[in-house]
């Protein structure tokens, strides 16, 4: 499996949806694998329900921001953000969207949609949509639906969550990740 | 082996401080600087070096406390956001003249964009005005690495040193190697020297002369000299000069295959005073492009105007954040290469108060009690009251009160002066509201001040206010309560309400309005904890009033437009409650004009 180390990923959502947690988990996973990592986050005013976006760059980078068309993929927690942030993803890249979305407008990218809101309610964790989405992306990648595949796999992300986050976080995060993962691989 | 940890820029700065033996750290919270002091506090809780870590009542006080520590020979630091530096500028200008004994770092975090600020001002320009050196880090890693050299400059030359990170440094995360926590074991030793520490104007002239001499020496200080980042072309034709995060973007852009070795790339670590030798060196190029945020500080210091391009003359935009795609296109233009700038689409959702936020209830009450009033607002989460039409002005910290007084004086001779309601948060009231309230009382200014007391500094992440009984490290403190303070300012009307009790709050505001028409300012304290607070007081206050929207809702959207609770959502042609978001505060029961929102 080719897991290219230099990868740039966008996580897009609204303040309160947990964009920051997803980007922190990815950054910790990168460090655990020995990759240099840089992320950029939105804090302050925007966190109150406004549009927020995180940039994650694993590998040899110096700038914390991703230029248009240079991201290999994007996790979209709020489908309304898709037209706002799709320009970051280069041709052939993947876009994983929470909710219903169609790839029609983006013929040169691979769009995967999943109703993560419904999935997290089903497992009794209505606020864990963000991690269900991350699990979903890992599932797609581990089953070779991304090229190149994501810089880390499910096992590595779970290890990072267990090792780097308090027990309280990991105890609820792992089932949410697994829920998304199964949706990607089983459905 | 190096121990690499994921660190936010602000954590890396904190790490740098404790690893350099900083003995006192002070701050007032403000995005993007807030996490610097909270990270110092976390390290102090963990390692107990006996460092003094505190949130001060405002930036001026914070700077003065930390400065005294350096006068006593200790290494100290104060951190704030860029507009906080405006508040602290008075002591800083003077401290520059008197200089330092122990090392003293002023960290002022800028916010090009602006993402979470009133202005895009450049603190480096303030350093220039105060005549102190400033360092401009490009990443969390470099921010940490600059702390020790900053203390060294401060101690070697006896001068305060500024560190100017920007949002993209403060709120970036990177793998950063951590070093050992250092306790320098210095004992405070203040040496009396009135000619210096309490200088009269005559001696100030001498100190000013000393200061200029220090600056010319710092302009030759080798450790902070600009660095060349690439091999560059054989002939010295073009140079690109960058500092801060612009340099981080450029490192990456300059390694794009089509741009490799098209120009010499320099990074300026110390934008002021710019190294004299470097200024001379730049004179040897045919063309120099300067890329920096947000004012042309480096560019101004490069003497030869004909060869220098940047913000003053040239292609670099003077406003807004410099994004890497914009820099790429500017650099390609500079190298006479074709470029197509891909711009991001504008738009996105505006921020709003949380579902169940007590401020929303307060603003609703203000609009009901004074429907045609002038509403002066202030800085905090509650600035978002402007979404609800309940905030007409936002100037700066504390201005809600002085502006309310100003509107009162402007209108006082008119036939029917408008009702004026000022809204200010608890932390902001302490910060700069108190002198304004004293002034309003003395001048008999008739307006109502609503103090939105949510027991924390919410917008910046929940730092304690002076009314909390604990400090930055969780240490017990002696709190100052708001009501006695209001009374102490001479205000005779002070009523405290729970904003969730909407009718009671409207009634209190109406009485306050009546009072202020003849008897000067009246205060209503709306007290209820921020929903993000987890303390015992917040827990005790929790209530659960489940609400539903009845079938009679015709989808007019009044509640969404005028109340904007994120839990009220339009589904189909009527409104419903999103149970995942609703906090069951019950405030919306008062909102629907047709009484369609009812208890479940
Ligand atoms: S709940 Fe009331 S205010 Fe809101 S849309 Fe329905 S009828 Fe209008
Ligand atoms: S009870 Fe009403 S106002 Fe309170 S959070 Fe729920 S929907 Fe919003």
Short mmCIF file of C-alpha atoms in Angstrom, two decimals, chain B residues 37-433:
data_model
loop_
_atom_site.label_atom_id
_atom_site.label_comp_id
_atom_site.label_asym_id
_atom_site.label_seq_id
_atom_site.Cartn_x
_atom_site.Cartn_y
_atom_site.Cartn_z
CA UNK B 37 -0.65 32.40 29.58
CA UNK B 38 -2.99 29.45 30.06
CA UNK B 39 -0.19 27.20 28.77
CA UNK B 40 2.35 28.83 31.10
CA UNK B 41 -0.14 28.23 33.92
CA UNK B 42 -0.51 24.56 32.93
CA UNK B 43 3.28 24.14 32.97
CA UNK B 44 3.51 25.85 36.35
CA UNK B 45 0.82 23.54 37.72
CA UNK B 46 2.83 20.59 36.45
CA UNK B 47 6.36 21.62 37.40
CA UNK B 48 5.86 24.06 40.31
CA UNK B 49 8.87 26.28 39.75
CA UNK B 50 7.24 28.99 41.85
CA UNK B 51 6.69 31.25 38.90
CA UNK B 52 4.15 34.05 39.32
CA UNK B 53 1.46 33.48 36.67
CA UNK B 54 -1.54 35.77 36.54
CA UNK B 55 -4.38 37.15 34.49
CA UNK B 56 -4.35 40.87 35.15
CA UNK B 57 -7.35 43.17 35.07
CA UNK B 58 -6.14 44.67 31.78
CA UNK B 59 -3.05 44.81 29.57
CA UNK B 60 -1.66 48.01 31.06
CA UNK B 61 -1.72 46.54 34.54
CA UNK B 62 -0.31 43.26 33.22
CA UNK B 63 2.62 45.04 31.59
CA UNK B 64 3.38 47.17 34.64
CA UNK B 65 3.42 44.13 36.95
CA UNK B 66 5.77 42.18 34.69
CA UNK B 67 7.96 45.24 34.14
CA UNK B 68 8.49 45.71 37.87
CA UNK B 69 9.67 42.10 38.02
CA UNK B 70 12.38 42.84 35.48
CA UNK B 71 13.34 46.01 37.36
CA UNK B 72 14.00 43.67 40.27
CA UNK B 73 16.32 41.65 38.04
CA UNK B 74 14.05 38.72 37.16
CA UNK B 75 13.19 37.44 33.72
CA UNK B 76 9.55 38.34 33.06
CA UNK B 77 7.06 38.41 30.19
CA UNK B 78 3.67 39.89 29.40
CA UNK B 79 1.41 38.64 26.61
CA UNK B 80 -1.61 40.17 24.91
CA UNK B 81 -3.34 40.61 21.60
CA UNK B 82 -2.41 43.52 19.39
CA UNK B 83 -5.26 45.83 20.46
CA UNK B 84 -4.32 45.04 24.04
CA UNK B 85 -0.96 46.61 23.26
CA UNK B 86 -2.80 49.89 22.64
CA UNK B 87 -3.99 49.74 26.24
CA UNK B 88 -0.46 48.93 27.46
CA UNK B 89 1.33 51.43 25.25
CA UNK B 90 1.61 54.09 27.95
CA UNK B 91 3.88 52.10 30.26
CA UNK B 92 5.69 50.49 27.31
CA UNK B 93 6.80 53.84 25.81
CA UNK B 94 8.28 54.83 29.11
CA UNK B 95 9.76 51.41 29.91
CA UNK B 96 11.68 51.61 26.63
CA UNK B 97 13.48 54.72 27.93
CA UNK B 98 14.20 53.34 31.40
CA UNK B 99 15.21 49.97 30.06
CA UNK B 100 15.45 46.67 31.86
CA UNK B 101 17.63 44.81 34.31
CA UNK B 102 16.30 41.29 34.11
CA UNK B 103 15.08 40.22 30.68
CA UNK B 104 11.65 41.54 29.72
CA UNK B 105 9.61 40.28 26.75
CA UNK B 106 6.40 41.87 25.52
CA UNK B 107 4.47 39.38 23.42
CA UNK B 108 1.91 41.06 21.20
CA UNK B 109 -0.03 38.76 18.87
CA UNK B 110 -1.27 40.28 15.61
CA UNK B 111 -4.31 39.17 13.67
CA UNK B 112 -4.00 39.91 9.96
CA UNK B 113 -7.33 39.14 8.35
CA UNK B 114 -8.63 40.15 10.84
CA UNK B 115 -10.06 36.88 12.11
CA UNK B 116 -11.04 37.85 15.62
CA UNK B 117 -10.08 41.51 16.14
CA UNK B 118 -11.19 45.09 15.61
CA UNK B 119 -8.09 46.06 13.63
CA UNK B 120 -5.28 44.57 11.54
CA UNK B 121 -2.69 46.79 13.21
CA UNK B 122 0.95 45.74 13.13
CA UNK B 123 2.61 45.54 16.56
CA UNK B 124 6.01 45.82 14.88
CA UNK B 125 5.06 49.38 14.04
CA UNK B 126 4.33 49.95 17.72
CA UNK B 127 7.74 48.51 18.58
CA UNK B 128 9.21 50.97 16.14
CA UNK B 129 7.28 53.81 17.77
CA UNK B 130 8.37 52.71 21.24
CA UNK B 131 11.93 52.24 19.92
CA UNK B 132 12.34 48.62 21.03
CA UNK B 133 13.52 45.60 19.01
CA UNK B 134 10.93 43.14 17.72
CA UNK B 135 11.28 39.50 16.65
CA UNK B 136 8.85 37.98 14.13
CA UNK B 137 8.55 34.15 14.31
CA UNK B 138 7.34 32.10 11.32
CA UNK B 139 6.11 28.97 13.15
CA UNK B 140 5.44 27.49 16.59
CA UNK B 141 8.93 26.00 16.54
CA UNK B 142 10.63 29.28 15.76
CA UNK B 143 8.45 31.13 18.27
CA UNK B 144 9.77 28.87 21.03
CA UNK B 145 13.34 29.23 19.78
CA UNK B 146 13.15 33.02 19.79
CA UNK B 147 12.37 33.35 23.50
CA UNK B 148 15.89 32.72 24.84
CA UNK B 149 17.56 35.10 22.32
CA UNK B 150 14.91 37.69 23.15
CA UNK B 151 15.75 37.49 26.86
CA UNK B 152 19.45 37.71 25.98
CA UNK B 153 19.01 40.87 23.91
CA UNK B 154 16.92 42.36 26.66
CA UNK B 155 19.58 41.64 29.26
CA UNK B 156 22.60 42.46 27.11
CA UNK B 157 21.28 45.84 26.01
CA UNK B 158 18.93 46.61 28.91
CA UNK B 159 15.87 47.04 26.70
CA UNK B 160 12.38 45.50 26.52
CA UNK B 161 12.08 43.13 23.54
CA UNK B 162 8.89 42.43 21.65
CA UNK B 163 7.90 39.07 20.19
CA UNK B 164 5.26 39.50 17.50
CA UNK B 165 3.58 36.23 16.47
CA UNK B 166 0.52 36.35 14.19
CA UNK B 167 -2.65 34.24 14.28
CA UNK B 168 -1.10 31.72 11.88
CA UNK B 169 1.73 31.15 14.34
CA UNK B 170 -0.33 31.30 17.54
CA UNK B 171 -2.98 28.94 16.23
CA UNK B 172 -0.82 26.64 14.16
CA UNK B 173 0.16 23.31 15.66
CA UNK B 174 3.48 21.70 14.99
CA UNK B 175 5.72 18.94 16.30
CA UNK B 176 8.03 20.85 18.61
CA UNK B 177 10.93 19.49 20.61
CA UNK B 178 10.70 20.44 24.24
CA UNK B 179 13.68 21.21 26.44
CA UNK B 180 14.13 21.30 30.18
CA UNK B 181 12.31 23.63 32.52
CA UNK B 182 14.79 26.07 33.96
CA UNK B 183 14.67 27.78 37.31
CA UNK B 184 17.38 30.47 37.27
CA UNK B 185 17.08 30.80 41.06
CA UNK B 186 17.54 34.53 40.78
CA UNK B 187 16.60 36.48 43.85
CA UNK B 188 14.82 39.77 43.33
CA UNK B 189 17.28 42.62 43.83
CA UNK B 190 15.85 46.02 43.05
CA UNK B 191 18.57 48.65 43.11
CA UNK B 192 17.34 52.16 43.76
CA UNK B 193 18.35 54.55 41.01
CA UNK B 194 15.86 57.42 40.87
CA UNK B 195 17.66 59.14 38.01
CA UNK B 196 16.72 56.13 35.94
CA UNK B 197 13.63 54.47 37.43
CA UNK B 198 11.89 57.72 38.29
CA UNK B 199 13.59 60.01 35.80
CA UNK B 200 12.48 63.62 35.43
CA UNK B 201 12.24 65.12 31.92
CA UNK B 202 15.86 66.28 32.01
CA UNK B 203 17.10 62.75 32.64
CA UNK B 204 14.62 61.36 30.12
CA UNK B 205 16.52 63.19 27.41
CA UNK B 206 19.64 61.31 28.39
CA UNK B 207 17.71 58.02 28.53
CA UNK B 208 16.39 58.71 25.03
CA UNK B 209 19.95 59.14 23.82
CA UNK B 210 20.92 55.85 25.49
CA UNK B 211 17.96 54.14 23.84
CA UNK B 212 18.97 55.23 20.34
CA UNK B 213 22.52 54.03 20.99
CA UNK B 214 21.21 50.63 22.11
CA UNK B 215 19.13 50.37 18.94
CA UNK B 216 22.06 51.04 16.63
CA UNK B 217 24.02 48.30 18.41
CA UNK B 218 21.08 45.89 18.15
CA UNK B 219 21.00 46.60 14.41
CA UNK B 220 24.37 44.83 14.31
CA UNK B 221 23.49 41.99 16.72
CA UNK B 222 24.57 38.82 14.91
CA UNK B 223 22.24 36.17 16.41
CA UNK B 224 19.11 37.88 15.05
CA UNK B 225 20.50 38.93 11.65
CA UNK B 226 18.48 38.03 8.53
CA UNK B 227 19.14 34.57 7.11
CA UNK B 228 19.38 33.47 3.50
CA UNK B 229 17.08 30.52 2.90
CA UNK B 230 18.03 29.24 -0.53
CA UNK B 231 21.07 28.92 -2.77
CA UNK B 232 19.57 31.34 -5.27
CA UNK B 233 20.67 32.13 -8.82
CA UNK B 234 24.33 32.75 -9.70
CA UNK B 235 23.90 36.45 -10.39
CA UNK B 236 22.47 38.73 -7.74
CA UNK B 237 19.49 40.03 -9.64
CA UNK B 238 16.39 39.61 -7.53
CA UNK B 239 15.90 39.26 -3.80
CA UNK B 240 12.71 38.38 -1.97
CA UNK B 241 12.65 39.43 1.69
CA UNK B 242 10.02 38.07 4.07
CA UNK B 243 9.33 37.81 7.75
CA UNK B 244 6.94 35.95 10.02
CA UNK B 245 4.54 33.46 8.54
CA UNK B 246 5.00 35.03 5.09
CA UNK B 247 8.52 33.60 5.22
CA UNK B 248 7.08 30.17 6.06
CA UNK B 249 4.79 30.37 3.03
CA UNK B 250 7.70 31.53 0.87
CA UNK B 251 10.02 28.68 1.90
CA UNK B 252 7.46 26.31 0.48
CA UNK B 253 6.66 28.39 -2.61
CA UNK B 254 10.34 28.91 -3.43
CA UNK B 255 10.80 25.15 -3.61
CA UNK B 256 8.10 24.77 -6.28
CA UNK B 257 9.96 23.34 -9.32
CA UNK B 258 9.26 26.37 -11.53
CA UNK B 259 10.49 28.85 -8.92
CA UNK B 260 13.65 27.15 -7.66
CA UNK B 261 16.61 29.52 -7.81
CA UNK B 262 14.75 32.33 -9.52
CA UNK B 263 15.64 34.70 -6.68
CA UNK B 264 17.56 34.94 -3.43
CA UNK B 265 15.23 34.40 -0.49
CA UNK B 266 15.93 36.12 2.83
CA UNK B 267 14.09 35.82 6.11
CA UNK B 268 14.18 38.76 8.47
CA UNK B 269 13.99 37.58 12.07
CA UNK B 270 14.19 41.03 13.62
CA UNK B 271 12.14 43.49 11.52
CA UNK B 272 13.10 46.40 13.77
CA UNK B 273 15.78 47.60 14.02
CA UNK B 274 16.65 46.13 10.64
CA UNK B 275 20.30 45.13 10.51
CA UNK B 276 22.39 47.90 8.93
CA UNK B 277 24.55 45.48 7.00
CA UNK B 278 21.49 43.84 5.51
CA UNK B 279 20.13 47.19 4.35
CA UNK B 280 23.41 47.76 2.57
CA UNK B 281 23.39 44.24 1.10
CA UNK B 282 19.93 44.77 -0.39
CA UNK B 283 21.31 47.78 -2.24
CA UNK B 284 23.31 45.40 -4.39
CA UNK B 285 20.26 43.80 -6.02
CA UNK B 286 18.52 45.03 -9.16
CA UNK B 287 15.16 44.47 -7.51
CA UNK B 288 13.99 43.63 -4.01
CA UNK B 289 10.49 42.39 -3.15
CA UNK B 290 9.41 42.63 0.50
CA UNK B 291 6.57 40.46 1.77
CA UNK B 292 5.41 41.06 5.33
CA UNK B 293 2.30 41.43 7.49
CA UNK B 294 0.60 43.83 7.93
CA UNK B 295 2.43 47.17 7.56
CA UNK B 296 5.54 47.85 5.44
CA UNK B 297 7.90 47.91 8.43
CA UNK B 298 10.89 46.24 6.74
CA UNK B 299 10.15 47.94 3.46
CA UNK B 300 10.26 51.39 5.07
CA UNK B 301 13.72 50.72 6.42
CA UNK B 302 15.17 49.73 3.04
CA UNK B 303 16.47 52.98 1.76
CA UNK B 304 16.58 52.70 -2.03
CA UNK B 305 13.04 53.35 -3.12
CA UNK B 306 13.68 52.71 -6.83
CA UNK B 307 14.62 49.11 -6.36
CA UNK B 308 12.29 48.09 -3.56
CA UNK B 309 8.78 46.75 -4.11
CA UNK B 310 6.26 45.79 -1.49
CA UNK B 311 3.29 47.46 0.10
CA UNK B 312 4.36 51.09 -0.21
CA UNK B 313 5.19 50.79 -3.89
CA UNK B 314 4.37 47.55 -5.58
CA UNK B 315 2.16 44.56 -5.82
CA UNK B 316 1.68 43.49 -2.19
CA UNK B 317 -1.83 44.28 -0.89
CA UNK B 318 -1.91 46.65 2.07
CA UNK B 319 -4.96 45.12 3.71
CA UNK B 320 -5.91 41.61 4.69
CA UNK B 321 -3.99 38.48 5.42
CA UNK B 322 -1.31 37.42 2.93
CA UNK B 323 -2.35 33.93 1.89
CA UNK B 324 0.19 31.62 0.27
CA UNK B 325 -1.67 31.61 -3.08
CA UNK B 326 -1.52 35.42 -3.17
CA UNK B 327 2.19 35.37 -2.35
CA UNK B 328 2.80 32.78 -5.05
CA UNK B 329 1.20 34.99 -7.67
CA UNK B 330 3.07 38.12 -6.49
CA UNK B 331 6.40 36.31 -6.57
CA UNK B 332 5.73 34.93 -10.04
CA UNK B 333 4.89 38.43 -11.24
CA UNK B 334 8.16 39.66 -9.69
CA UNK B 335 10.05 36.97 -11.64
CA UNK B 336 8.15 37.96 -14.81
CA UNK B 337 6.42 34.60 -14.97
CA UNK B 338 2.77 34.10 -15.84
CA UNK B 339 0.53 33.38 -12.89
CA UNK B 340 -3.13 32.78 -12.39
CA UNK B 341 -4.31 33.63 -8.93
CA UNK B 342 -7.02 31.24 -7.79
CA UNK B 343 -9.15 33.07 -5.32
CA UNK B 344 -11.36 31.43 -2.77
CA UNK B 345 -15.10 32.02 -2.99
CA UNK B 346 -16.42 34.44 -0.39
CA UNK B 347 -19.19 33.55 2.01
CA UNK B 348 -19.71 31.22 4.89
CA UNK B 349 -21.85 31.28 7.96
CA UNK B 350 -21.55 34.11 10.44
CA UNK B 351 -20.90 33.25 14.07
CA UNK B 352 -23.76 33.41 16.55
CA UNK B 353 -24.30 33.05 20.29
CA UNK B 354 -24.57 29.45 21.52
CA UNK B 355 -27.96 27.79 21.94
CA UNK B 356 -29.16 28.76 25.40
CA UNK B 357 -26.59 31.53 25.81
CA UNK B 358 -27.76 33.85 28.61
CA UNK B 359 -26.65 36.86 26.52
CA UNK B 360 -29.32 36.10 23.93
CA UNK B 361 -31.96 36.35 26.64
CA UNK B 362 -30.47 39.64 27.87
CA UNK B 363 -30.50 41.15 24.40
CA UNK B 364 -34.06 40.02 23.87
CA UNK B 365 -35.01 41.83 27.09
CA UNK B 366 -33.12 44.98 26.06
CA UNK B 367 -35.03 45.14 22.78
CA UNK B 368 -38.32 44.67 24.61
CA UNK B 369 -37.62 47.25 27.33
CA UNK B 370 -36.19 49.95 25.04
CA UNK B 371 -37.47 49.11 21.56
CA UNK B 372 -36.26 52.29 19.89
CA UNK B 373 -33.14 52.78 21.98
CA UNK B 374 -29.52 53.30 21.07
CA UNK B 375 -27.58 50.21 22.08
CA UNK B 376 -23.87 50.60 22.72
CA UNK B 377 -21.96 47.33 22.77
CA UNK B 378 -18.54 46.08 23.71
CA UNK B 379 -15.93 43.38 23.08
CA UNK B 380 -16.72 39.73 23.82
CA UNK B 381 -19.08 36.95 22.75
CA UNK B 382 -21.87 39.46 23.32
CA UNK B 383 -20.61 41.57 20.41
CA UNK B 384 -22.70 39.00 18.53
CA UNK B 385 -25.76 40.78 19.95
CA UNK B 386 -25.47 42.74 16.74
CA UNK B 387 -27.04 39.76 14.93
CA UNK B 388 -30.09 40.38 17.11
CA UNK B 389 -30.24 44.11 16.43
CA UNK B 390 -29.32 44.79 20.05
CA UNK B 391 -25.81 46.16 19.50
CA UNK B 392 -25.40 49.37 17.47
CA UNK B 393 -21.80 50.27 18.29
CA UNK B 394 -18.60 48.37 19.08
CA UNK B 395 -15.51 50.53 19.47
CA UNK B 396 -13.06 49.01 21.92
CA UNK B 397 -12.83 47.53 25.41
CA UNK B 398 -15.00 49.48 27.85
CA UNK B 399 -16.40 51.91 25.29
CA UNK B 400 -19.99 50.71 25.70
CA UNK B 401 -20.19 52.82 28.87
CA UNK B 402 -18.36 55.95 27.73
CA UNK B 403 -20.17 55.91 24.41
CA UNK B 404 -23.53 55.58 26.14
CA UNK B 405 -22.55 58.67 28.14
CA UNK B 406 -21.46 60.38 24.93
CA UNK B 407 -24.81 59.67 23.24
CA UNK B 408 -26.59 60.94 26.34
CA UNK B 409 -24.70 64.25 26.20
CA UNK B 410 -25.21 64.52 22.45
CA UNK B 411 -28.99 64.12 22.79
CA UNK B 412 -29.65 65.71 26.17
CA UNK B 413 -30.97 69.01 24.81
CA UNK B 414 -33.27 67.40 22.26
CA UNK B 415 -37.02 67.24 22.88
CA UNK B 416 -37.26 63.50 23.25
CA UNK B 417 -33.89 61.95 23.94
CA UNK B 418 -33.74 58.25 23.05
CA UNK B 419 -33.36 55.50 25.63
CA UNK B 420 -29.73 54.41 25.75
CA UNK B 421 -28.72 50.93 26.87
CA UNK B 422 -25.09 49.87 27.14
CA UNK B 423 -24.17 46.18 27.33
CA UNK B 424 -20.79 45.06 28.63
CA UNK B 425 -19.41 41.73 29.81
CA UNK B 426 -18.13 41.12 33.33
CA UNK B 427 -14.48 40.83 32.36
CA UNK B 428 -14.67 43.88 30.07
CA UNK B 429 -16.35 45.88 32.85
CA UNK B 430 -13.37 45.25 35.10
CA UNK B 431 -10.91 45.84 32.26
CA UNK B 432 -11.90 49.35 31.21
CA UNK B 433 -15.51 49.88 32.22
#
